[in-house]
């Protein structure tokens, strides 16, 4: 009873903001104040402007000049780590290496991979000794893909993130004062909000919860989007895809916004196609991870995601000893060039992808990350064969009678396919699907179809298209 009473004013305030202020006008001046004054002053307006100007120019540099910039930044970071971070000081001594031994990107291979387990087991030793702890900020991953992981950074790192986000907004022809909606679940879980929306006028943002919901609430979501009239939406693509499916079924065509920036999950072609069609929006895919060691954004040409080379060194690696050429798929490891508080050097992201050998037609020198195939636990392994989620998603695109599906592998014997049917689904679809899958994956794979009402999301609202519960060897 007491708790309910205590939460009531907060809920009332949110209702008040949403109901009375139907067009949300108060958001504009407050968010202008916040984004134009409060955040820049806190970070340093001059520094931001200077770095933004730098990023405007460096994106057009040729690849060789970007690599020169990267290796110079890397050497500074490694020198700092060698002198101030016990983990790296010990490691470099063990391998008999010094910061001067690194003169090109290829030299990074001299260092071992840093795994999530290494970070958890060596947490204190990874913290820099020469930075005052009062400047530290702490963040943690949600643990949706395993154990949660904490890490430190500082204001300077925040300011870099702000500048890179600003460049991405420029690519979308967007600005920070536009109405925007974020589809995610983190604030709802952390703040224990029971409503499906959370309006934060200070941030100029309306959040919509992607926590599992009932089907009836989809109508409510669409009404909120329609009333809020966002210029752009960001967040879980699988959730927006569900809304798009609902609109298609109910012949709703009056919910529109200009662009969608996909976050947190892989964006599959079948999702992209329907979202673009139903909301009449332009989609900008984005690759990031909670540890903030990877960063790649799509430009308006949509030919792949530009790796943010001034911020990270992203490498694609194969099995030990195997050197990979451009275009070849492998594990993504990444080095964050600007986190001096807790350096992550050659961090294993758990994702699989490739760097394109082609440059983007926009003319930017930032390389393209292509064929991002999701996390390595989203790759099925049958005998000696690897089946990537992107391959499966292309097949699913051909099956318009399947609303959603999920591939689950528990052992080496069979692959279970959970399917949510559309009303015209028939036996023939099952037959065609199995045949198509076997054409691609080989005859000897055993598929088992399992019809379900819906595909369960994780607590954070994350949808997994492919789930491998088999242990993979590295
Ligand atoms: Zn481009």
XYZ file of C-alpha atoms and ligand atoms in Angstrom, residues 299-301 306 360-364 368, ligand 1:
11
model
C 25.186 6.548 -44.211
C 22.402 7.594 -46.576
C 23.762 5.288 -49.329
C 30.939 2.820 -41.752
C 31.109 3.227 -50.095
C 29.832 5.263 -53.051
C 29.424 8.278 -50.737
C 33.209 8.766 -50.961
C 33.956 8.545 -47.242
C 32.378 -0.571 -44.368
Zn 28.811 5.871 -47.163
